Amino acid sequence: MKNIFILIATTITLFSCKKDLNNTGTEYANEMYHSEAYEPLSQIVDEKNADYNSNPNNPYKMNMRKPVTNTLKISKFNFNFGNSGVVIPATYHIDKDSFQLSGRTLKNPLKLKSTFLSDSVALLEQGKVLYTNFCKHCHGENGQGDGEVGKIYKGVPSYSKGSVKMDTEGHIWHTITFGRNRMWSHASQINPEDRWKIVLYVQTLQNQE
Ligand code: HEC
């Protein structure tokens, strides 16, 4: 019985091959290769092709629009805060494993900028909004590791207990940027300046009783 299955499988495999090197052969699960949705990074422009996939609403029927003029690649981006002279290189050229180095050396440039109390309050409020969008579902409203996702994900620490309470601002920034163990990096979602705003807010959660 087993042999029959092997024979059938081999026959199907062989017959699905084609001589033409550019031909992918018979596709059994078509929609896994060519999704119904517009594919941003690949598109089939030949209208006769059964998998024709091009967006009629865009110029030249492109599936992905070109980035707007003057768009900067994130790694080339320097954050300069008004006239403060504070510049944050997008990456501090610190290795992802160098938690201790970041913890010791990176200082929050936003603190230097916010000489007025109203500035600090505004930054903290923005930090809270960002925290709510990006961290709360795991870390919980009060940073106790009890967010809706955190409860299922497990292993999410409380900010105000144990070693995490002692995490410096540089260490928190590094964690958001590169992730740590089971926590993923958030570098692609949150720009460096916004990460520092979140750090300000996480610090208030570290210092709660
Ligand atoms: C998918 C769930 C998840 C999300 C979203 C998440 N975290 Fe975490 N976080 C974790 C887990 C799990 C750990 C424990 C990592 C470990 O095992 O060391 C952790 C650990 C941490 C730590 C402690 C690092 C240390 O020193 O041990 C900090 C600080 C932290 N997260 C901040 C954040 C911030 C800020 C955000 C939002 C930008 C965020 N996390 C988003 C799951 C998450």
Coordinates of C-alpha atoms and ligand atoms in Angstrom, one line a residue:
M1 CA 0.0 0.0 0.0
K2 CA 2.8 2.4 1.0
N3 CA 4.6 1.7 -2.3
I4 CA 1.5 2.6 -4.3
F5 CA 1.4 6.0 -2.6
I6 CA 5.1 6.6 -3.3
L7 CA 4.5 5.6 -7.0
I8 CA 1.6 8.0 -7.3
A9 CA 3.5 10.8 -5.7
T10 CA 6.5 10.3 -7.9
T11 CA 4.4 10.1 -11.0
I12 CA 2.6 13.4 -10.1
T13 CA 5.9 15.1 -9.3
L14 CA 7.5 14.0 -12.6
F15 CA 4.5 14.9 -14.8
S16 CA 4.2 18.4 -13.2
C17 CA 7.7 19.3 -14.4
K18 CA 8.2 21.1 -17.7
K19 CA 11.2 21.4 -19.9
D20 CA 11.1 25.2 -20.2
L21 CA 13.4 26.6 -17.4
N22 CA 11.3 29.7 -16.9
N23 CA 8.2 27.6 -16.3
T24 CA 7.4 26.9 -12.7
G25 CA 5.4 23.7 -13.7
T26 CA 1.9 22.8 -12.6
E27 CA 1.0 24.7 -9.5
Y28 CA -1.3 22.7 -7.2
A29 CA -2.0 25.4 -4.7
N30 CA -2.2 28.4 -7.0
E31 CA -3.4 31.0 -4.6
M32 CA -0.4 30.3 -2.3
Y33 CA 1.9 31.6 -5.0
H34 CA -0.3 34.3 -6.5
S35 CA -2.5 36.0 -3.9
E36 CA -5.7 37.6 -4.9
A37 CA -4.7 40.8 -3.2
Y38 CA -2.4 43.2 -5.1
E39 CA 1.2 42.1 -4.4
P40 CA 3.4 45.2 -3.6
L41 CA 6.7 43.5 -4.5
S42 CA 5.6 41.5 -7.6
Q43 CA 3.0 42.0 -10.2
I44 CA 1.9 40.1 -13.3
V45 CA 1.3 42.7 -16.0
D46 CA 0.4 40.2 -18.8
E47 CA -3.4 40.5 -19.1
K48 CA -3.6 37.2 -20.8
N49 CA -2.0 35.5 -17.8
A50 CA -4.6 33.8 -15.5
D51 CA -2.9 35.3 -12.5
Y52 CA -2.9 38.9 -13.9
N53 CA -2.6 41.1 -10.9
S54 CA -2.1 44.9 -11.4
N55 CA -3.9 47.7 -9.7
P56 CA -5.9 49.8 -12.2
N57 CA -6.2 52.7 -9.7
N58 CA -2.5 53.5 -9.7
P59 CA -0.4 55.1 -12.5
Y60 CA 1.0 52.5 -14.9
K61 CA -1.2 50.0 -13.0
M62 CA 1.6 49.7 -10.4
N63 CA 0.8 47.6 -7.3
M64 CA 3.1 49.7 -5.2
R65 CA 3.2 53.4 -5.4
K66 CA 6.6 55.2 -5.4
P67 CA 7.5 56.8 -2.1
V68 CA 6.8 60.5 -2.1
T69 CA 9.5 62.9 -3.2
N70 CA 12.2 63.6 -0.6
T71 CA 11.5 60.4 1.3
L72 CA 14.5 59.4 3.3
K73 CA 15.8 55.9 4.0
I74 CA 15.4 55.5 7.7
S75 CA 19.1 54.5 8.3
K76 CA 20.1 57.9 6.7
F77 CA 17.8 59.9 8.9
N78 CA 19.1 62.2 11.6
F79 CA 16.7 63.6 14.1
N80 CA 17.4 67.2 14.8
F81 CA 15.2 68.8 17.4
G82 CA 14.4 72.4 16.5
N83 CA 17.3 74.7 17.5
S84 CA 18.4 72.5 20.4
G85 CA 21.3 71.1 18.4
V86 CA 20.4 67.7 19.7
V87 CA 20.9 65.1 16.9
I88 CA 20.0 61.5 17.2
P89 CA 21.8 59.3 14.7
A90 CA 19.2 56.8 13.6
T91 CA 21.3 54.0 14.8
Y92 CA 24.0 54.7 17.4
H93 CA 26.1 52.0 15.8
I94 CA 25.7 49.9 18.9
D95 CA 25.6 46.2 18.5
K96 CA 22.3 44.5 19.3
D97 CA 23.9 42.4 22.0
S98 CA 25.5 45.4 23.8
F99 CA 22.8 46.1 26.3
Q100 CA 25.3 47.1 28.9
L101 CA 27.0 49.6 26.7
S102 CA 23.7 51.3 25.8
G103 CA 22.5 51.1 29.4
R104 CA 25.6 53.1 30.5
T105 CA 26.1 55.5 27.7
L106 CA 22.8 56.4 25.9
K107 CA 21.1 59.4 27.4
N108 CA 17.6 60.6 26.4
P109 CA 18.2 63.7 24.2
L110 CA 14.6 64.8 24.7
K111 CA 15.4 65.6 28.4
L112 CA 18.0 68.1 27.4
K113 CA 15.5 69.8 25.1
S114 CA 12.6 70.0 27.5
T115 CA 13.7 72.9 29.7
F116 CA 10.1 74.0 30.2
L117 CA 7.7 71.9 32.3
S118 CA 5.1 72.2 29.6
D119 CA 7.5 70.5 27.2
S120 CA 8.1 67.6 29.5
V121 CA 4.3 67.1 30.1
A122 CA 3.7 67.1 26.3
L123 CA 6.5 64.6 25.6
L124 CA 5.2 62.3 28.4
E125 CA 1.7 62.5 27.0
Q126 CA 3.0 61.5 23.5
G127 CA 5.0 58.7 25.1
K128 CA 1.8 57.4 26.7
V129 CA -0.1 57.4 23.4
L130 CA 2.8 55.5 21.8
Y131 CA 3.1 53.1 24.7
T132 CA -0.7 52.4 24.4
N133 CA -0.3 51.7 20.7
F134 CA 2.8 49.6 20.8
C135 CA 3.4 48.1 24.2
K136 CA 0.3 48.0 26.3
H137 CA -1.2 44.9 24.8
C138 CA 1.8 42.9 26.2
H139 CA 3.0 45.0 29.1
G140 CA -0.4 46.1 30.4
E141 CA -1.7 49.6 31.2
N142 CA 0.4 50.0 34.3
G143 CA 3.4 48.1 33.0
Q144 CA 2.7 45.0 35.1
G145 CA 3.1 42.5 32.3
D146 CA -0.7 41.8 32.3
G147 CA -1.8 43.1 28.9
E148 CA -4.4 41.1 27.0
V149 CA -1.7 39.6 24.8
G150 CA 0.9 39.4 27.6
K151 CA -1.4 37.1 29.6
I152 CA -1.2 34.6 26.7
Y153 CA 2.3 35.4 25.5
K154 CA 3.7 34.8 29.0
G155 CA 7.0 35.9 30.5
V156 CA 6.3 39.6 30.2
P157 CA 8.0 41.3 33.3
S158 CA 6.7 44.0 35.5
Y159 CA 8.5 47.3 35.0
S160 CA 8.4 48.2 38.7
K161 CA 9.9 44.9 40.1
G162 CA 13.2 43.2 40.2
S163 CA 16.0 44.1 37.7
V164 CA 13.7 45.8 35.2
K165 CA 12.9 48.5 37.8
M166 CA 16.6 49.3 37.6
D167 CA 16.8 49.4 33.8
T168 CA 18.4 52.7 32.7
E169 CA 16.9 54.9 29.9
G170 CA 19.6 53.7 27.5
H171 CA 18.8 50.1 28.3
I172 CA 15.0 50.6 27.7
W173 CA 15.8 52.4 24.4
H174 CA 18.0 49.5 23.4
T175 CA 15.3 47.0 24.3
I176 CA 12.7 48.8 22.1
T177 CA 15.2 49.0 19.3
F178 CA 16.6 45.5 19.2
G179 CA 14.2 43.5 21.3
R180 CA 15.3 41.2 24.1
N181 CA 14.9 37.4 24.2
R182 CA 11.2 36.8 23.5
M183 CA 10.4 40.4 22.9
W184 CA 10.8 41.5 19.3
S185 CA 12.5 44.5 17.9
H186 CA 10.3 47.5 17.4
A187 CA 12.8 49.5 15.3
S188 CA 10.9 49.1 12.1
Q189 CA 7.6 50.5 13.6
I190 CA 8.8 53.2 15.9
N191 CA 11.3 55.9 14.9
P192 CA 14.2 56.7 17.3
E193 CA 12.7 60.0 18.6
D194 CA 9.4 58.3 19.4
R195 CA 11.3 55.5 21.2
W196 CA 12.8 58.1 23.5
K197 CA 9.3 59.4 24.2
I198 CA 8.2 55.9 25.2
V199 CA 11.2 55.6 27.4
L200 CA 10.1 58.7 29.4
Y201 CA 6.7 57.1 29.9
V202 CA 8.1 53.6 30.8
Q203 CA 10.2 55.3 33.5
T204 CA 7.1 56.7 35.2
L205 CA 5.8 53.1 35.3
Q206 CA 9.1 51.9 36.7
N207 CA 8.8 54.3 39.6
Q208 CA 5.3 53.5 40.7
E209 CA 4.8 51.8 44.1
Ligands
HEC1 C1 4.6 40.7 22.1 C2 4.7 41.2 23.4 C3 5.6 42.4 23.7 C4 5.5 43.7 23.2 C5 4.5 44.2 22.1 C6 6.4 44.5 23.9 N1 7.1 43.7 24.8 FE1 8.6 44.3 26.1 N2 8.9 42.4 26.7 C7 8.2 41.3 26.3 C8 8.7 40.1 26.9 C9 8.2 38.7 26.7 C10 9.8 40.6 27.7 C11 10.8 39.7 28.5 C12 12.0 39.5 27.6 C13 12.9 38.5 28.3 O1 12.6 37.4 28.3 O2 14.0 39.0 28.7 C14 9.9 42.0 27.6 C15 10.8 42.8 28.2 C16 10.8 44.2 28.2 C17 11.6 45.1 29.0 C18 12.7 44.6 30.0 C19 14.0 44.3 29.4 C20 15.0 43.7 30.4 O3 15.8 44.5 30.8 O4 14.8 42.6 30.8 C21 11.4 46.3 28.7 C22 12.0 47.6 29.3 C23 10.3 46.3 27.7 N3 10.0 45.0 27.4 C24 9.8 47.4 27.0 C25 8.8 47.4 26.0 C26 8.3 48.5 25.3 C27 8.7 50.0 25.7 C28 7.5 48.1 24.4 C29 6.7 48.9 23.4 C30 7.5 49.7 22.5 C31 7.4 46.6 24.5 N4 8.3 46.2 25.5 C32 6.6 45.8 23.7 C33 7.1 41.3 25.4 C34 6.6 42.4 24.7

